[in-house]
Coordinates of C-alpha atoms and ligand atoms in Angstrom, one line a residue:
M71 CA 0.0 0.0 0.0
D72 CA 1.4 3.4 -1.0
L73 CA 0.7 5.8 1.9
R74 CA 2.0 8.9 0.2
F75 CA -0.5 11.6 -0.7
T76 CA -1.2 12.0 -4.5
P77 CA -0.5 15.3 -6.2
E78 CA -4.3 15.9 -6.3
E79 CA -4.4 15.3 -2.6
D80 CA -1.6 17.8 -2.0
A81 CA -3.3 20.3 -4.2
F82 CA -6.5 19.7 -2.2
R83 CA -4.6 20.4 1.0
E84 CA -3.4 23.7 -0.4
E85 CA -6.9 24.7 -1.4
V86 CA -8.3 23.9 2.0
R87 CA -5.4 25.7 3.8
G88 CA -6.0 28.8 1.5
F89 CA -9.7 28.8 2.2
I90 CA -9.3 28.6 5.9
R91 CA -6.6 31.3 5.9
D92 CA -8.8 33.7 3.9
N93 CA -12.1 33.0 5.7
L94 CA -11.5 32.1 9.4
P95 CA -12.2 35.2 11.5
D96 CA -8.9 36.4 13.1
D97 CA -10.3 36.8 16.6
I98 CA -11.5 33.2 16.6
R99 CA -8.1 31.9 15.4
K100 CA -6.2 33.9 18.0
R101 CA -8.4 32.8 20.9
L102 CA -8.1 29.1 19.9
R103 CA -4.3 29.4 19.4
I104 CA -3.7 30.4 23.1
G105 CA -5.8 27.5 24.2
Y106 CA -9.4 28.8 24.7
P107 CA -12.1 26.4 23.7
A108 CA -14.5 27.5 20.9
R109 CA -17.6 29.3 22.1
K110 CA -21.0 28.3 20.7
K111 CA -21.0 31.4 18.6
D112 CA -17.5 30.6 17.2
T113 CA -18.6 27.2 16.1
V114 CA -21.8 28.4 14.6
T115 CA -20.0 31.2 12.7
W116 CA -17.3 28.9 11.3
Q117 CA -19.6 26.0 10.5
R118 CA -21.9 28.4 8.5
I119 CA -18.9 29.8 6.6
L120 CA -17.9 26.2 5.7
N121 CA -21.5 25.3 4.9
K122 CA -21.8 28.1 2.4
R123 CA -18.7 26.7 0.7
G124 CA -20.3 23.2 0.8
W125 CA -17.7 21.9 3.3
A126 CA -19.6 21.5 6.6
A127 CA -21.3 18.1 6.2
I128 CA -17.9 16.5 5.4
S129 CA -19.0 12.9 5.6
W130 CA -22.4 13.2 3.9
P131 CA -23.0 12.3 0.2
K132 CA -23.4 15.2 -2.2
E133 CA -27.1 14.6 -2.6
Y134 CA -27.6 15.5 1.0
G135 CA -25.4 18.6 1.1
G136 CA -22.0 17.0 1.6
P137 CA -18.9 17.8 -0.5
G138 CA -18.6 14.2 -1.9
W139 CA -15.0 13.9 -0.6
T140 CA -13.0 10.7 -0.3
P141 CA -12.1 9.6 3.2
V142 CA -8.5 10.8 2.7
Q143 CA -9.8 14.3 1.6
R144 CA -11.9 14.4 4.8
M145 CA -8.9 13.5 6.9
I146 CA -6.8 16.3 5.2
F147 CA -9.6 18.8 5.8
L148 CA -9.9 17.9 9.5
E149 CA -6.2 18.2 10.0
E150 CA -6.0 21.6 8.3
N151 CA -9.0 22.8 10.2
S152 CA -7.4 21.9 13.5
L153 CA -3.9 23.2 12.5
A154 CA -5.4 26.6 11.7
P155 CA -6.7 26.4 14.5
A156 CA -10.4 26.7 13.6
P157 CA -13.4 25.5 15.7
E158 CA -14.2 21.9 15.1
L159 CA -17.5 21.1 13.4
N160 CA -20.3 20.2 15.7
S161 CA -19.8 16.5 15.8
F162 CA -23.3 15.7 17.1
N163 CA -24.7 17.3 14.0
I164 CA -22.2 16.2 11.4
T165 CA -20.5 12.9 12.5
M166 CA -23.3 11.4 14.6
L167 CA -26.8 12.5 13.6
G168 CA -26.3 13.2 9.9
P169 CA -25.1 9.8 8.9
V170 CA -27.8 8.2 11.1
L171 CA -30.5 10.1 9.3
I172 CA -29.0 9.3 5.9
Q173 CA -28.8 5.5 6.7
F174 CA -32.0 5.0 8.8
G175 CA -34.2 8.1 8.4
T176 CA -37.4 8.5 6.3
E177 CA -37.3 10.9 3.3
E178 CA -39.3 13.4 5.4
Q179 CA -37.0 13.2 8.3
K180 CA -33.9 13.7 6.0
K181 CA -35.6 16.7 4.4
R182 CA -36.6 18.3 7.7
Y183 CA -33.4 17.8 9.8
L184 CA -30.3 17.4 7.5
P185 CA -30.0 21.0 6.0
R186 CA -30.6 22.6 9.4
A187 CA -28.0 20.3 11.0
A188 CA -25.4 21.1 8.4
N189 CA -26.0 24.9 8.8
L190 CA -26.1 24.6 12.6
D191 CA -29.6 26.1 12.6
D192 CA -30.3 23.3 15.1
W193 CA -27.7 22.5 17.7
W194 CA -27.9 18.8 18.6
C195 CA -26.8 16.9 21.7
Q196 CA -26.5 13.2 22.5
G197 CA -28.7 11.7 25.2
F198 CA -27.2 8.2 25.6
S199 CA -25.5 7.9 29.0
E200 CA -27.4 7.5 32.2
P201 CA -26.4 7.1 35.8
G202 CA -25.6 3.3 35.8
A203 CA -25.6 3.1 32.0
G204 CA -22.3 4.3 30.5
S205 CA -20.0 1.6 29.4
D206 CA -22.9 -0.8 29.9
L207 CA -25.2 1.4 27.7
A208 CA -27.8 -1.3 27.0
S209 CA -28.9 -1.2 30.7
L210 CA -30.4 2.3 30.1
K211 CA -33.7 2.9 31.8
T212 CA -35.2 6.1 30.4
A213 CA -38.7 4.9 29.5
A214 CA -40.8 5.8 26.4
K215 CA -44.4 4.6 26.7
R216 CA -46.7 4.7 23.7
D217 CA -49.7 7.1 24.2
G218 CA -51.6 7.3 20.8
D219 CA -49.3 9.0 18.3
H220 CA -46.9 10.1 21.0
Y221 CA -44.4 8.6 23.4
L222 CA -44.4 9.7 27.0
V223 CA -40.7 9.9 28.1
N224 CA -39.6 9.6 31.7
G225 CA -36.1 9.3 33.1
Q226 CA -32.6 10.8 33.3
K227 CA -29.6 11.3 31.1
I228 CA -26.2 12.4 32.3
W229 CA -22.9 13.8 30.9
T230 CA -24.9 15.3 28.1
S231 CA -22.3 17.6 26.5
T232 CA -23.7 21.1 25.5
A233 CA -27.3 20.2 26.3
H234 CA -27.6 23.8 27.6
H235 CA -26.9 25.0 24.1
A236 CA -29.0 22.4 22.3
D237 CA -32.2 22.8 20.4
W238 CA -32.6 19.0 20.0
V239 CA -31.4 15.8 21.6
F240 CA -31.2 12.4 20.0
A241 CA -31.8 9.9 22.7
L242 CA -31.9 6.2 23.4
V243 CA -35.0 5.2 25.3
R244 CA -36.5 1.9 26.4
T245 CA -39.7 1.1 24.6
D246 CA -40.0 -2.5 25.6
P247 CA -39.0 -3.3 29.2
Q248 CA -40.1 -7.0 28.6
A249 CA -37.8 -7.7 25.7
K250 CA -35.8 -10.9 26.1
K251 CA -32.5 -9.2 25.4
R252 CA -31.8 -5.7 26.8
Q253 CA -30.6 -4.5 23.4
E254 CA -33.9 -5.4 21.8
G255 CA -36.2 -3.1 23.7
I256 CA -34.5 0.2 22.8
S257 CA -35.6 3.0 20.4
F258 CA -33.9 6.1 19.0
L259 CA -35.9 9.3 19.4
L260 CA -35.4 12.9 18.3
I261 CA -36.6 15.2 21.1
D262 CA -37.1 19.0 20.9
M263 CA -35.4 20.5 23.9
K264 CA -38.2 23.0 24.3
T265 CA -40.8 20.3 25.0
P266 CA -42.4 20.8 28.4
G267 CA -41.0 18.4 31.1
I268 CA -37.3 18.7 30.2
T269 CA -34.9 20.1 32.8
V270 CA -31.2 20.7 32.2
R271 CA -28.9 20.9 35.1
P272 CA -25.2 21.9 34.8
I273 CA -22.2 19.7 35.8
I274 CA -19.1 21.8 36.3
S275 CA -16.0 19.9 35.2
I276 CA -12.5 19.9 36.6
D277 CA -11.4 22.9 34.5
G278 CA -14.2 25.0 36.0
S279 CA -16.2 25.1 32.7
H280 CA -19.8 24.3 32.0
H281 CA -19.8 21.7 29.2
L282 CA -21.6 18.8 30.8
N283 CA -25.2 18.4 32.0
E284 CA -27.8 16.2 33.6
V285 CA -31.0 16.1 31.6
F286 CA -34.3 15.1 33.3
F287 CA -37.4 14.0 31.4
D288 CA -40.8 14.2 33.2
D289 CA -43.8 13.1 31.1
V290 CA -42.2 14.6 28.0
R291 CA -44.5 14.1 24.9
V292 CA -42.6 13.1 21.8
P293 CA -44.4 12.5 18.5
V294 CA -44.0 8.9 17.2
A295 CA -43.0 10.5 13.9
N296 CA -39.7 11.6 15.7
R297 CA -38.6 8.0 16.0
I298 CA -35.7 7.0 13.7
Y299 CA -36.0 3.5 12.3
E300 CA -38.2 0.7 13.7
E301 CA -39.5 0.7 17.3
N302 CA -37.2 -1.5 19.5
R303 CA -34.5 -1.5 16.9
G304 CA -32.7 1.6 18.2
W305 CA -29.7 -0.4 19.2
D306 CA -28.8 -1.0 15.5
V307 CA -28.9 2.8 15.1
A308 CA -26.8 3.3 18.2
K309 CA -24.1 0.8 17.1
F310 CA -23.8 2.5 13.7
L311 CA -23.5 6.0 15.4
L312 CA -20.9 4.8 17.9
G313 CA -18.7 3.3 15.2
N314 CA -18.7 6.7 13.4
E315 CA -18.1 8.6 16.6
R316 CA -15.0 6.4 17.4
T317 CA -13.5 6.9 13.9
G318 CA -13.6 10.6 14.1
I319 CA -12.3 10.9 17.7
A320 CA -8.5 10.6 17.1
R321 CA -8.2 14.4 16.5
L322 CA -4.7 14.1 15.2
G323 CA -4.7 17.6 13.8
K324 CA -5.5 19.0 17.3
S325 CA -2.5 17.1 18.8
K326 CA -0.2 18.3 16.1
E327 CA -1.4 21.9 16.6
R328 CA -0.8 21.7 20.3
L329 CA 2.7 20.3 19.8
E330 CA 3.5 23.1 17.3
F331 CA 2.3 25.6 19.9
A332 CA 4.5 24.0 22.5
K333 CA 7.5 24.5 20.2
E334 CA 6.4 28.1 19.6
V335 CA 6.3 29.0 23.3
A336 CA 9.5 27.1 24.0
R337 CA 11.3 29.6 21.9
E338 CA 10.0 32.3 24.2
V339 CA 10.4 30.6 27.6
R340 CA 14.0 30.6 29.1
T341 CA 15.5 27.9 31.3
A342 CA 18.9 28.4 32.9
G343 CA 19.2 31.6 30.8
R344 CA 18.7 29.8 27.5
P345 CA 15.5 29.2 25.4
L346 CA 13.7 26.0 26.4
I347 CA 13.7 24.9 22.8
G348 CA 17.4 24.2 23.1
D349 CA 17.0 22.0 26.2
I350 CA 17.9 18.4 25.2
P351 CA 15.3 16.5 27.4
F352 CA 12.5 18.9 26.1
R353 CA 13.6 18.3 22.5
Q354 CA 13.7 14.5 23.1
R355 CA 10.2 14.6 24.5
V356 CA 8.8 16.7 21.6
A357 CA 10.6 14.4 19.1
Q358 CA 9.1 11.3 20.7
L359 CA 5.6 12.8 20.5
E360 CA 6.2 13.7 16.8
V361 CA 7.2 10.1 16.1
D362 CA 4.1 8.8 17.9
L363 CA 1.9 11.2 16.0
K364 CA 3.4 10.0 12.7
A365 CA 2.8 6.4 13.6
L366 CA -0.8 7.2 14.5
E367 CA -1.2 9.2 11.2
L368 CA -0.2 6.1 9.2
T369 CA -2.6 3.9 11.2
Q370 CA -5.3 6.4 10.6
L371 CA -4.6 6.4 6.9
R372 CA -4.9 2.6 6.8
V373 CA -8.3 2.8 8.6
V374 CA -9.5 5.8 6.7
S375 CA -8.6 4.5 3.3
A376 CA -10.8 1.5 4.0
G377 CA -13.7 4.0 4.8
G378 CA -13.6 3.2 8.6
R379 CA -15.8 0.2 7.9
R380 CA -15.2 -3.5 7.2
Q381 CA -16.4 -5.0 3.9
D382 CA -19.6 -6.1 5.6
G383 CA -20.3 -2.4 6.4
K384 CA -19.7 -2.9 10.2
P385 CA -17.4 -0.4 12.0
D386 CA -13.8 -1.4 11.6
P387 CA -12.6 -2.5 15.1
F388 CA -9.2 -1.0 14.3
S389 CA -10.9 2.4 14.8
S390 CA -10.6 1.5 18.5
I391 CA -6.9 1.9 18.1
L392 CA -7.4 5.4 16.8
K393 CA -9.6 6.2 19.8
I394 CA -7.1 4.9 22.3
K395 CA -3.8 6.2 20.8
G396 CA -5.5 9.4 19.6
T397 CA -6.8 10.4 23.0
E398 CA -3.5 9.3 24.8
L399 CA -1.6 11.7 22.4
L400 CA -4.2 14.4 22.8
Q401 CA -3.5 14.3 26.5
A402 CA 0.3 14.0 26.1
T403 CA 0.6 16.9 23.7
T404 CA -0.9 19.3 26.2
E405 CA 1.8 18.5 28.8
P406 CA 4.9 20.3 27.3
V407 CA 3.1 23.6 27.2
M408 CA 2.0 23.2 30.8
D409 CA 5.6 22.5 31.8
A410 CA 6.8 25.4 29.8
G411 CA 4.4 27.6 31.7
G412 CA 5.6 26.3 35.1
P413 CA 4.0 28.1 38.0
L414 CA 2.4 30.6 35.7
A415 CA 0.2 27.8 34.3
M416 CA -1.3 26.9 37.7
P417 CA -5.0 26.2 37.5
V418 CA -5.9 29.2 39.7
W419 CA -5.1 31.6 36.8
A420 CA -7.2 29.6 34.4
S421 CA -10.4 30.1 36.4
E422 CA -13.3 32.1 35.0
L423 CA -13.0 34.3 38.2
Q424 CA -9.6 35.5 37.0
A425 CA -11.0 36.3 33.6
M426 CA -13.6 38.4 35.3
S427 CA -11.2 40.4 37.5
N428 CA -9.4 43.4 36.2
E429 CA -6.0 42.0 37.1
P430 CA -3.9 40.8 34.2
P431 CA -2.4 37.4 34.6
P432 CA 1.2 37.5 36.0
G433 CA 2.7 36.1 32.8
P434 CA 1.9 35.5 29.1
E435 CA -1.8 34.9 28.4
W436 CA -1.2 31.4 27.0
A437 CA 0.3 30.3 30.3
A438 CA -2.7 31.6 32.2
Y439 CA -5.1 29.5 30.2
M440 CA -3.1 26.3 29.7
A441 CA -4.4 24.4 32.7
A442 CA -8.0 24.4 31.5
P443 CA -7.6 22.4 28.3
Y444 CA -4.9 20.3 30.0
L445 CA -7.3 19.3 32.8
F446 CA -10.4 18.9 30.6
L447 CA -8.6 16.6 28.2
R448 CA -8.2 14.0 31.0
A449 CA -11.7 13.2 30.0
A450 CA -10.7 12.2 26.5
S451 CA -10.0 8.6 27.5
I452 CA -13.5 8.4 29.0
Y453 CA -15.8 10.0 26.4
G454 CA -16.8 8.3 23.2
G455 CA -16.5 4.9 25.0
T456 CA -13.7 4.5 27.6
N457 CA -10.2 3.3 26.5
E458 CA -10.6 0.2 28.6
I459 CA -13.8 -0.7 26.6
Q460 CA -11.9 0.0 23.4
K461 CA -9.3 -2.5 24.5
N462 CA -12.0 -5.1 25.2
I463 CA -13.3 -4.5 21.6
L464 CA -9.7 -5.0 20.2
S465 CA -9.1 -8.1 22.3
K466 CA -12.3 -9.8 21.0
A467 CA -12.7 -8.5 17.5
V468 CA -9.0 -8.2 16.4
L469 CA -7.1 -10.6 18.6
G470 CA -9.9 -13.2 19.0
L471 CA -9.4 -13.6 22.7
Ligands
LIG531 C1 -16.3 15.0 28.9 C2 -17.4 14.0 28.6 C3 -18.4 14.2 27.7 C4 -19.4 13.3 27.5 N1 -20.4 13.5 26.6 C5 -21.4 12.7 26.5 C6 -22.6 13.0 25.7 O1 -22.6 14.1 25.1 N2 -23.6 12.2 25.6 C7 -23.6 11.0 26.3 O2 -24.6 10.2 26.2 N3 -22.6 10.6 27.1 C8 -21.5 11.5 27.2 N4 -20.4 11.1 28.0 C9 -20.5 9.9 28.8 C10 -19.5 8.8 28.4 O3 -19.9 8.2 27.2 C11 -19.4 7.9 29.6 O4 -18.8 8.6 30.7 C12 -18.6 6.7 29.3 O5 -19.2 5.8 28.3 C13 -18.2 5.8 30.5 O6 -19.4 5.5 31.2 P1 -19.5 5.9 32.8 O7 -19.1 7.3 33.0 O8 -20.9 5.4 33.3 O9 -18.4 4.9 33.5 P2 -18.5 3.4 33.8 O10 -19.1 2.7 32.6 O11 -19.2 3.2 35.1 O12 -17.0 3.0 33.9 C14 -16.2 3.3 35.1 C15 -14.8 2.7 34.9 O13 -14.9 1.3 34.8 C16 -14.3 0.8 33.5 N5 -15.1 -0.3 33.0 C17 -16.4 -0.3 32.9 N6 -16.8 -1.5 32.3 C18 -15.6 -2.2 32.0 C19 -15.4 -3.4 31.4 N7 -16.3 -4.2 30.9 N8 -14.0 -3.8 31.2 C20 -13.0 -3.0 31.6 N9 -13.3 -1.8 32.3 C21 -14.5 -1.4 32.4 C22 -14.4 2.0 32.6 O14 -13.4 2.0 31.6 C23 -14.1 3.2 33.6 O15 -12.7 3.4 33.8 C24 -19.4 12.0 28.2 C25 -18.4 11.8 29.2 C26 -17.4 12.7 29.4 C27 -16.3 12.5 30.4

């Protein structure tokens, strides 16, 4: 297998790089470069600019508003987008819901939801996990009882990212509590977050940010027309969605960008009177991370060039390797910058309180904010299916243990 990019792919990379350079608002790029997360309005602004160019729904076929790219083109786009750095696309809309609607939705559902999802007119969130149903997702309890042409939904979801921003949630609910197998009694519903009976409560994470939520459903009426695919067959939909989620989660471009930033600040920071970039242990560490990133890039190319799926259409279990190594490197590449910042990168300076006070941080702005992404990314080995669970998948599906 030849893993070099073709001249057409190199030209495509140049086109993407040029478009991002010319169209990404400078204030957004600057904020992301020093480590701030994209705000909702940043993501909406950028996704709409991309959508206008036909580049938002990157994995959807052309007939549904996608650009019709090959998997390698998609990979190049994602890398360039992260390297810019630009806000990531809303993955709930693009990577998760969109492909589900295209695969399982009715024509009416596709027409109604896809264009709005691509343009971020609707912000979606994912209501899968519950207290007691995370890794063991099939034990979920949120109930949906048929009541005429509606379901009556009762229960609780947890760890729902950006639910406080969301217009809609796609949720797994139990429609047949008597089913022989737990997986057989589950359905996949689209729920308008404005429906009476929904309560969203914030969970503040270790970096002091509000990204996660608990979502409570009390007698929430959801039209039967909002069910995707057959009743009690929602597990098939969920498996399809989770396979896509895992493939996109390596975020290689983000790790590369963080490492480039570490090198940039290491030219500025001095240790024993000399720039940190000349320090041999620091250089060795950065070099090792670059080697690891290159190895992951080649693995990703192998998985991606096969479309992230096996010949039978099921998710490629090798995508679990991308999830494990990708998130380990995502965590590791935030560490050199933290070390470069030393005491100036202490979490206390990263807090929202500091941002609200009039006192400037006692060092460069990047150092003051580094602890927040460093701390938040500890969660990367948990979300999208924990890395232990990915190792179980690999041991069964790849090693046959
Ligand atoms: C930042 C963040 C964002 C998230 N966003 C969302 C979201 O938007 N929507 C959503 O639905 N969920 C979301 N989640 C939830 C996430 O999917 C779950 O946290 C994850 O699946 C783990 O479930 P759990 O937290 O219940 O842990 P548990 O399943 O209770 O696991 C606890 C520990 O036990 C280990 N473990 C469990 N079972 C096994 C096993 N069989 N073999 C080996 N080890 C095992 C796990 O690896 C873990 O270390 C998010 C989580 C985080 C941290």
